[in-house]
Every structure is written in structure tokens, then in C-alpha cells.
Amino acid sequence: MFNHRVGDYGLTALILTLLLIMLTAGFSLLYSLVWTLVVAARLPSWVDKAEAYVVPGKQLINDLPDQEFMRRLEKVKQLWHQCPVAIYALGGRTYNNTRTEAAVAGEILLESGVDKEAVFLEQVSRHTLENLQCIQPMVEHCSELTLISNRYHLPRLIAMANAIPLSVVAVAAEEHLALSPDSLTRWIKEAFYNHWYGVARVLAKVLG
């Protein structure tokens, strides 16, 4: 599981990440958190033109999307009605759900008025890195993808897309970055993932 989530050397990178956090008394994690927040805050929430939209999946709850997943779908719906190009919904079946994330997303998009011919489903991937790896052969004809997700998620998506590589323009589902006590855990968790992925990328360059 570790290797699939962050690429090669995942478990080694996880151990090194934990060591770095301890040796720096948490400073390296704080740096990652600040980086994540700064990148997320600078992202646009709109784009006038696009070649194709890509919406990463998010774990369903009893086969239903949560509020964050719905924000992604609402944003791509708004963008599509202005610039109707192909939409790629990503995500397979995870945990105890009986439906794929992509299938649920596709159904919601069709119900909101998006043309059936515009919606393409990738139903194999199980997490962020696989989302991007599995979509790559489906979009080889595209020179640039418009990647739509929640602000906290996009910094990691951008880093992973650049490493694959995929040329992307990131668009945030939320209009502005908003911090609250309830969201702090989410941001810290994402900062940890970014820290872990960054260490894994360094290891891949040094050892690969």
C-alpha cells in the first residue's frame, strides 16, 4: 500500500519522513504545512478555456459522495456549461462501497445537464497517485488538462502530475482558502502526505 500511494520507496520514505519530523522537532512538517497552504491559497477557482477536465475521485460514504466531492462536481459542471469539453471522472470502488467513485460522479454530472458524450469514466484507480497514472493513457491526445479538486488536495495532485509527467492547470473547487478548527486536521494530514511524497521523490532521484 505504501509504495502505491507515493510511488517507489514508499515505506522507506515513510520511515525517513517520521525521522525528519522528530529530528526537527516538527519543523519539517510545519514547513510542509505552510507550503501546502501557500500553494492552495494561490490557486484560481475559475478558468475560461480548457481542453479537458479531470475530476479525481474521493472515497464514497455508503455509495454517496461527501460535501467535498460534491464541490468538485459542482465546479466542473459550472466550467463545462461555459466551455463544454470532455470530462474525465476518476476513481474505482474502495472500502465497502458497491459503486465506483467515477460512476457516481458521472451519474451526478449527467443529472446536472452535462452531455453523456462528454463524460468518460476511469474506474480502476483507488487513490490519488493511481488516479493520475490510470488517466494518462486516456488523455494522450491532450496537451493540457484542467485538474479540479479541493484546495487542500491540489498541491499534492500538482506535484504528482508533474512527476508523471502530465501538463495540468489546477482549479480549486472552493472560491477561497478558508481555515477553521474543523479543517485543521485535514490540512495537517495533507501536509504530512506532501512531506512523505517529497521524501519519496528525493529517494527516487538519488537511488533510481
Tab-separated table of N, CA, C and O in Angstrom, residues 27-104:
chain	number	residue	atom	x	y	z
A	27	PHE	N	9.505	20.804	12.811
A	27	PHE	CA	9.666	21.943	11.893
A	27	PHE	C	9.461	21.527	10.440
A	27	PHE	O	8.883	22.285	9.652
A	28	SER	N	9.953	20.334	10.067
A	28	SER	CA	9.808	19.912	8.667
A	28	SER	C	8.333	19.735	8.300
A	28	SER	O	7.922	20.051	7.186
A	29	LEU	N	7.526	19.252	9.238
A	29	LEU	CA	6.087	19.125	8.985
A	29	LEU	C	5.439	20.505	8.928
A	29	LEU	O	4.552	20.747	8.094
A	30	LEU	N	5.886	21.408	9.794
A	30	LEU	CA	5.363	22.774	9.759
A	30	LEU	C	5.684	23.435	8.423
A	30	LEU	O	4.831	24.120	7.835
A	31	TYR	N	6.900	23.230	7.934
A	31	TYR	CA	7.286	23.781	6.629
A	31	TYR	C	6.371	23.231	5.534
A	31	TYR	O	5.909	23.976	4.655
A	32	SER	N	6.105	21.926	5.581
A	32	SER	CA	5.224	21.316	4.589
A	32	SER	C	3.817	21.879	4.687
A	32	SER	O	3.152	22.106	3.666
A	33	LEU	N	3.354	22.135	5.898
A	33	LEU	CA	2.026	22.710	6.087
A	33	LEU	C	1.942	24.115	5.504
A	33	LEU	O	0.981	24.448	4.802
A	34	VAL	N	2.953	24.926	5.770
A	34	VAL	CA	2.970	26.289	5.229
A	34	VAL	C	3.012	26.245	3.701
A	34	VAL	O	2.283	26.987	3.022
A	35	TRP	N	3.850	25.376	3.153
A	35	TRP	CA	3.933	25.226	1.695
A	35	TRP	C	2.589	24.826	1.110
A	35	TRP	O	2.128	25.391	0.103
A	36	THR	N	1.925	23.870	1.731
A	36	THR	CA	0.627	23.403	1.254
A	36	THR	C	-0.396	24.531	1.266
A	36	THR	O	-1.151	24.728	0.298
A	37	LEU	N	-0.412	25.300	2.339
A	37	LEU	CA	-1.365	26.404	2.460
A	37	LEU	C	-1.101	27.503	1.438
A	37	LEU	O	-2.029	28.040	0.827
A	38	VAL	N	0.178	27.839	1.252
A	38	VAL	CA	0.531	28.911	0.310
A	38	VAL	C	0.154	28.519	-1.119
A	38	VAL	O	-0.451	29.299	-1.853
A	39	VAL	N	0.512	27.302	-1.518
A	39	VAL	CA	0.169	26.844	-2.865
A	39	VAL	C	-1.339	26.813	-3.042
A	39	VAL	O	-1.879	27.287	-4.049
A	40	ALA	N	-2.045	26.278	-2.067
A	40	ALA	CA	-3.506	26.173	-2.160
A	40	ALA	C	-4.178	27.540	-2.239
A	40	ALA	O	-5.139	27.725	-2.985
A	41	ALA	N	-3.666	28.484	-1.469
A	41	ALA	CA	-4.278	29.817	-1.439
A	41	ALA	C	-4.132	30.555	-2.765
A	41	ALA	O	-4.976	31.388	-3.112
A	42	ARG	N	-3.079	30.252	-3.496
A	42	ARG	CA	-2.804	30.972	-4.748
A	42	ARG	C	-3.536	30.406	-5.951
A	42	ARG	O	-3.529	31.016	-7.028
A	43	LEU	N	-4.165	29.276	-5.797
A	43	LEU	CA	-4.798	28.621	-6.940
A	43	LEU	C	-6.060	29.352	-7.375
A	43	LEU	O	-6.824	29.840	-6.547
A	44	PRO	N	-6.306	29.403	-8.680
A	44	PRO	CA	-7.532	30.040	-9.182
A	44	PRO	C	-8.741	29.141	-8.949
A	44	PRO	O	-8.608	27.928	-8.777
A	45	SER	N	-9.916	29.739	-8.938
A	45	SER	CA	-11.145	28.966	-8.806
A	45	SER	C	-11.956	28.976	-10.100
A	45	SER	O	-13.104	28.541	-10.117
A	46	TRP	N	-11.327	29.485	-11.160
A	46	TRP	CA	-12.025	29.536	-12.446
A	46	TRP	C	-11.011	29.520	-13.586
A	46	TRP	O	-9.859	29.940	-13.415
A	47	VAL	N	-11.428	29.040	-14.731
A	47	VAL	CA	-10.632	29.085	-15.947
A	47	VAL	C	-11.602	29.290	-17.105
A	47	VAL	O	-12.703	28.733	-17.107
A	48	ASP	N	-11.229	30.130	-18.057
A	48	ASP	CA	-12.144	30.459	-19.148
A	48	ASP	C	-12.173	29.411	-20.245
A	48	ASP	O	-13.206	29.184	-20.879
A	49	LYS	N	-11.032	28.777	-20.488
A	49	LYS	CA	-10.951	27.782	-21.551
A	49	LYS	C	-10.261	26.529	-21.033
A	49	LYS	O	-9.439	26.584	-20.120
A	50	ALA	N	-10.584	25.409	-21.647
A	50	ALA	CA	-9.964	24.145	-21.252
A	50	ALA	C	-9.996	23.179	-22.420
A	50	ALA	O	-10.841	23.286	-23.316
A	51	GLU	N	-9.066	22.246	-22.410
A	51	GLU	CA	-9.031	21.189	-23.419
A	51	GLU	C	-9.747	19.942	-22.920
A	51	GLU	O	-10.403	19.229	-23.677
A	52	ALA	N	-9.646	19.683	-21.618
A	52	ALA	CA	-10.339	18.565	-20.986
A	52	ALA	C	-10.318	18.784	-19.479
A	52	ALA	O	-9.349	19.312	-18.933
A	53	TYR	N	-11.398	18.380	-18.812
A	53	TYR	CA	-11.486	18.480	-17.362
A	53	TYR	C	-11.217	17.110	-16.740
A	53	TYR	O	-11.681	16.088	-17.238
A	54	VAL	N	-10.491	17.109	-15.617
A	54	VAL	CA	-10.214	15.873	-14.887
A	54	VAL	C	-10.637	16.084	-13.440
A	54	VAL	O	-10.183	17.018	-12.779
A	55	VAL	N	-11.514	15.186	-12.953
A	55	VAL	CA	-12.006	15.273	-11.579
A	55	VAL	C	-11.579	14.017	-10.818
A	55	VAL	O	-12.114	12.925	-11.062
A	56	PRO	N	-10.604	14.123	-9.916
A	56	PRO	CA	-10.179	12.950	-9.130
A	56	PRO	C	-11.300	12.456	-8.235
A	56	PRO	O	-12.147	13.233	-7.781
A	57	GLY	N	-11.280	11.166	-7.979
A	57	GLY	CA	-12.288	10.588	-7.112
A	57	GLY	C	-12.025	10.888	-5.645
A	57	GLY	O	-10.960	11.356	-5.260
A	58	LYS	N	-13.026	10.614	-4.832
A	58	LYS	CA	-12.910	10.743	-3.378
A	58	LYS	C	-13.767	9.642	-2.755
A	58	LYS	O	-14.845	9.324	-3.277
A	59	GLN	N	-13.276	9.083	-1.660
A	59	GLN	CA	-13.968	7.942	-1.056
A	59	GLN	C	-15.437	8.252	-0.795
A	59	GLN	O	-15.786	9.279	-0.205
A	60	LEU	N	-16.300	7.349	-1.245
A	60	LEU	CA	-17.732	7.482	-1.027
A	60	LEU	C	-18.101	7.037	0.385
A	60	LEU	O	-17.381	6.274	1.023
A	61	ILE	N	-19.227	7.515	0.846
A	61	ILE	CA	-19.774	7.106	2.141
A	61	ILE	C	-21.103	6.414	1.877
A	61	ILE	O	-22.078	7.058	1.481
A	62	ASN	N	-21.117	5.112	2.022
A	62	ASN	CA	-22.310	4.332	1.697
A	62	ASN	C	-22.788	4.609	0.274
A	62	ASN	O	-23.967	4.852	0.025
A	63	ASP	N	-21.826	4.594	-0.643
A	63	ASP	CA	-22.087	4.790	-2.076
A	63	ASP	C	-22.512	6.210	-2.437
A	63	ASP	O	-22.982	6.452	-3.552
A	64	LEU	N	-22.324	7.155	-1.519
A	64	LEU	CA	-22.710	8.544	-1.779
A	64	LEU	C	-21.509	9.469	-1.630
A	64	LEU	O	-20.642	9.241	-0.790
A	65	PRO	N	-21.437	10.538	-2.449
A	65	PRO	CA	-20.323	11.488	-2.336
A	65	PRO	C	-20.496	12.388	-1.123
A	65	PRO	O	-21.622	12.745	-0.755
A	66	ASP	N	-19.380	12.759	-0.499
A	66	ASP	CA	-19.469	13.706	0.607
A	66	ASP	C	-19.493	15.129	0.070
A	66	ASP	O	-19.494	15.366	-1.141
A	67	GLN	N	-19.505	16.090	0.980
A	67	GLN	CA	-19.629	17.504	0.583
A	67	GLN	C	-18.444	17.963	-0.253
A	67	GLN	O	-18.612	18.722	-1.216
A	68	GLU	N	-17.241	17.503	0.080
A	68	GLU	CA	-16.055	17.920	-0.671
A	68	GLU	C	-16.088	17.380	-2.099
A	68	GLU	O	-15.724	18.086	-3.048
A	69	PHE	N	-16.492	16.129	-2.261
A	69	PHE	CA	-16.615	15.554	-3.603
A	69	PHE	C	-17.670	16.305	-4.402
A	69	PHE	O	-17.491	16.589	-5.590
A	70	MET	N	-18.767	16.667	-3.759
A	70	MET	CA	-19.828	17.407	-4.451
A	70	MET	C	-19.342	18.781	-4.908
A	70	MET	O	-19.765	19.269	-5.957
A	71	ARG	N	-18.463	19.399	-4.127
A	71	ARG	CA	-17.912	20.696	-4.548
A	71	ARG	C	-17.107	20.549	-5.835
A	71	ARG	O	-17.174	21.401	-6.724
A	72	ARG	N	-16.333	19.475	-5.946
A	72	ARG	CA	-15.573	19.230	-7.177
A	72	ARG	C	-16.523	19.090	-8.369
A	72	ARG	O	-16.295	19.669	-9.444
A	73	LEU	N	-17.581	18.329	-8.181
A	73	LEU	CA	-18.509	18.069	-9.273
A	73	LEU	C	-19.303	19.320	-9.643
A	73	LEU	O	-19.584	19.560	-10.818
A	74	GLU	N	-19.641	20.115	-8.649
A	74	GLU	CA	-20.343	21.369	-8.925
A	74	GLU	C	-19.449	22.319	-9.721
A	74	GLU	O	-19.900	22.982	-10.661
A	75	LYS	N	-18.170	22.364	-9.372
A	75	LYS	CA	-17.241	23.243	-10.095
A	75	LYS	C	-17.069	22.811	-11.540
A	75	LYS	O	-17.126	23.637	-12.463
A	76	VAL	N	-16.870	21.509	-11.772
A	76	VAL	CA	-16.677	21.050	-13.156
A	76	VAL	C	-17.958	21.228	-13.965
A	76	VAL	O	-17.910	21.529	-15.163
A	77	LYS	N	-19.104	21.090	-13.312
A	77	LYS	CA	-20.370	21.335	-14.013
A	77	LYS	C	-20.443	22.790	-14.465
A	77	LYS	O	-20.821	23.074	-15.621
A	78	GLN	N	-20.085	23.730	-13.588
A	78	GLN	CA	-20.112	25.144	-13.936
A	78	GLN	C	-19.148	25.450	-15.072
A	78	GLN	O	-19.486	26.183	-16.019
A	79	LEU	N	-17.950	24.894	-14.996
A	79	LEU	CA	-16.954	25.121	-16.038
A	79	LEU	C	-17.414	24.528	-17.374
A	79	LEU	O	-17.235	25.139	-18.434
A	80	TRP	N	-17.997	23.326	-17.324
A	80	TRP	CA	-18.429	22.661	-18.552
A	80	TRP	C	-19.511	23.448	-19.256
A	80	TRP	O	-19.508	23.544	-20.500
A	81	HIS	N	-20.432	24.035	-18.525
A	81	HIS	CA	-21.511	24.799	-19.159
A	81	HIS	C	-20.980	26.059	-19.838
A	81	HIS	O	-21.609	26.583	-20.755
A	82	GLN	N	-19.809	26.535	-19.401
A	82	GLN	CA	-19.192	27.668	-20.098
A	82	GLN	C	-18.329	27.190	-21.263
A	82	GLN	O	-18.323	27.793	-22.334
A	83	CYS	N	-17.599	26.106	-21.048
A	83	CYS	CA	-16.702	25.563	-22.072
A	83	CYS	C	-16.898	24.051	-22.118
A	83	CYS	O	-16.248	23.316	-21.370
A	84	PRO	N	-17.804	23.562	-22.966
A	84	PRO	CA	-18.173	22.138	-22.969
A	84	PRO	C	-17.159	21.239	-23.669
A	84	PRO	O	-17.239	20.999	-24.874
A	85	VAL	N	-16.200	20.765	-22.908
A	85	VAL	CA	-15.213	19.808	-23.424
A	85	VAL	C	-15.319	18.514	-22.608
A	85	VAL	O	-16.142	18.407	-21.697
A	86	ALA	N	-14.489	17.541	-22.924
A	86	ALA	CA	-14.558	16.238	-22.261
A	86	ALA	C	-14.280	16.342	-20.762
A	86	ALA	O	-13.433	17.126	-20.321
A	87	ILE	N	-15.015	15.551	-19.986
A	87	ILE	CA	-14.809	15.445	-18.545
A	87	ILE	C	-14.382	14.018	-18.222
A	87	ILE	O	-15.066	13.065	-18.606
A	88	TYR	N	-13.268	13.880	-17.525
A	88	TYR	CA	-12.796	12.567	-17.096
A	88	TYR	C	-12.994	12.447	-15.588
A	88	TYR	O	-12.362	13.164	-14.815
A	89	ALA	N	-13.912	11.580	-15.186
A	89	ALA	CA	-14.171	11.326	-13.767
A	89	ALA	C	-13.376	10.100	-13.348
A	89	ALA	O	-13.444	9.050	-13.996
A	90	LEU	N	-12.634	10.219	-12.256
A	90	LEU	CA	-11.695	9.174	-11.861
A	90	LEU	C	-12.112	8.508	-10.558
A	90	LEU	O	-12.729	9.122	-9.696
A	91	GLY	N	-11.740	7.241	-10.428
A	91	GLY	CA	-11.898	6.569	-9.151
A	91	GLY	C	-12.658	5.269	-9.227
A	91	GLY	O	-13.752	5.202	-9.790
A	92	GLY	N	-12.064	4.223	-8.658
A	92	GLY	CA	-12.696	2.910	-8.626
A	92	GLY	C	-13.518	2.694	-7.364
A	92	GLY	O	-13.918	3.645	-6.697
A	93	ARG	N	-13.737	1.449	-7.028
A	93	ARG	CA	-14.528	1.077	-5.853
A	93	ARG	C	-13.588	0.870	-4.677
A	93	ARG	O	-12.618	0.118	-4.778
A	94	THR	N	-13.859	1.521	-3.570
A	94	THR	CA	-12.996	1.422	-2.392
A	94	THR	C	-13.808	1.039	-1.162
A	94	THR	O	-15.009	1.302	-1.068
A	95	TYR	N	-13.138	0.410	-0.233
A	95	TYR	CA	-13.702	0.014	1.055
A	95	TYR	C	-14.974	-0.813	0.855
A	95	TYR	O	-15.021	-1.704	0.040
A	96	ASN	N	-16.046	-0.500	1.569
A	96	ASN	CA	-17.250	-1.319	1.500
A	96	ASN	C	-18.288	-0.799	0.508
A	96	ASN	O	-19.431	-1.278	0.500
A	97	ASN	N	-17.895	0.148	-0.308
A	97	ASN	CA	-18.832	0.690	-1.288
A	97	ASN	C	-19.057	-0.311	-2.416
A	97	ASN	O	-18.165	-1.091	-2.766
A	98	THR	N	-20.243	-0.270	-2.998
A	98	THR	CA	-20.578	-1.180	-4.091
A	98	THR	C	-20.474	-0.512	-5.448
A	98	THR	O	-20.555	-1.184	-6.475
A	99	ARG	N	-20.296	0.817	-5.462
A	99	ARG	CA	-20.186	1.558	-6.710
A	99	ARG	C	-18.828	2.236	-6.793
A	99	ARG	O	-18.190	2.508	-5.775
A	100	THR	N	-18.394	2.534	-8.008
A	100	THR	CA	-17.131	3.245	-8.174
A	100	THR	C	-17.352	4.741	-8.001
A	100	THR	O	-18.446	5.265	-8.249
A	101	GLU	N	-16.290	5.422	-7.586
A	101	GLU	CA	-16.358	6.872	-7.433
A	101	GLU	C	-16.654	7.544	-8.768
A	101	GLU	O	-17.437	8.506	-8.844
A	102	ALA	N	-16.052	7.022	-9.830
A	102	ALA	CA	-16.260	7.604	-11.157
A	102	ALA	C	-17.701	7.442	-11.626
A	102	ALA	O	-18.282	8.355	-12.220
A	103	ALA	N	-18.290	6.270	-11.372
A	103	ALA	CA	-19.671	6.035	-11.805
A	103	ALA	C	-20.638	6.978	-11.103
A	103	ALA	O	-21.559	7.525	-11.728
A	104	VAL	N	-20.433	7.180	-9.805
A	104	VAL	CA	-21.290	8.095	-9.057
A	104	VAL	C	-21.112	9.523	-9.567
A	104	VAL	O	-22.091	10.253	-9.768
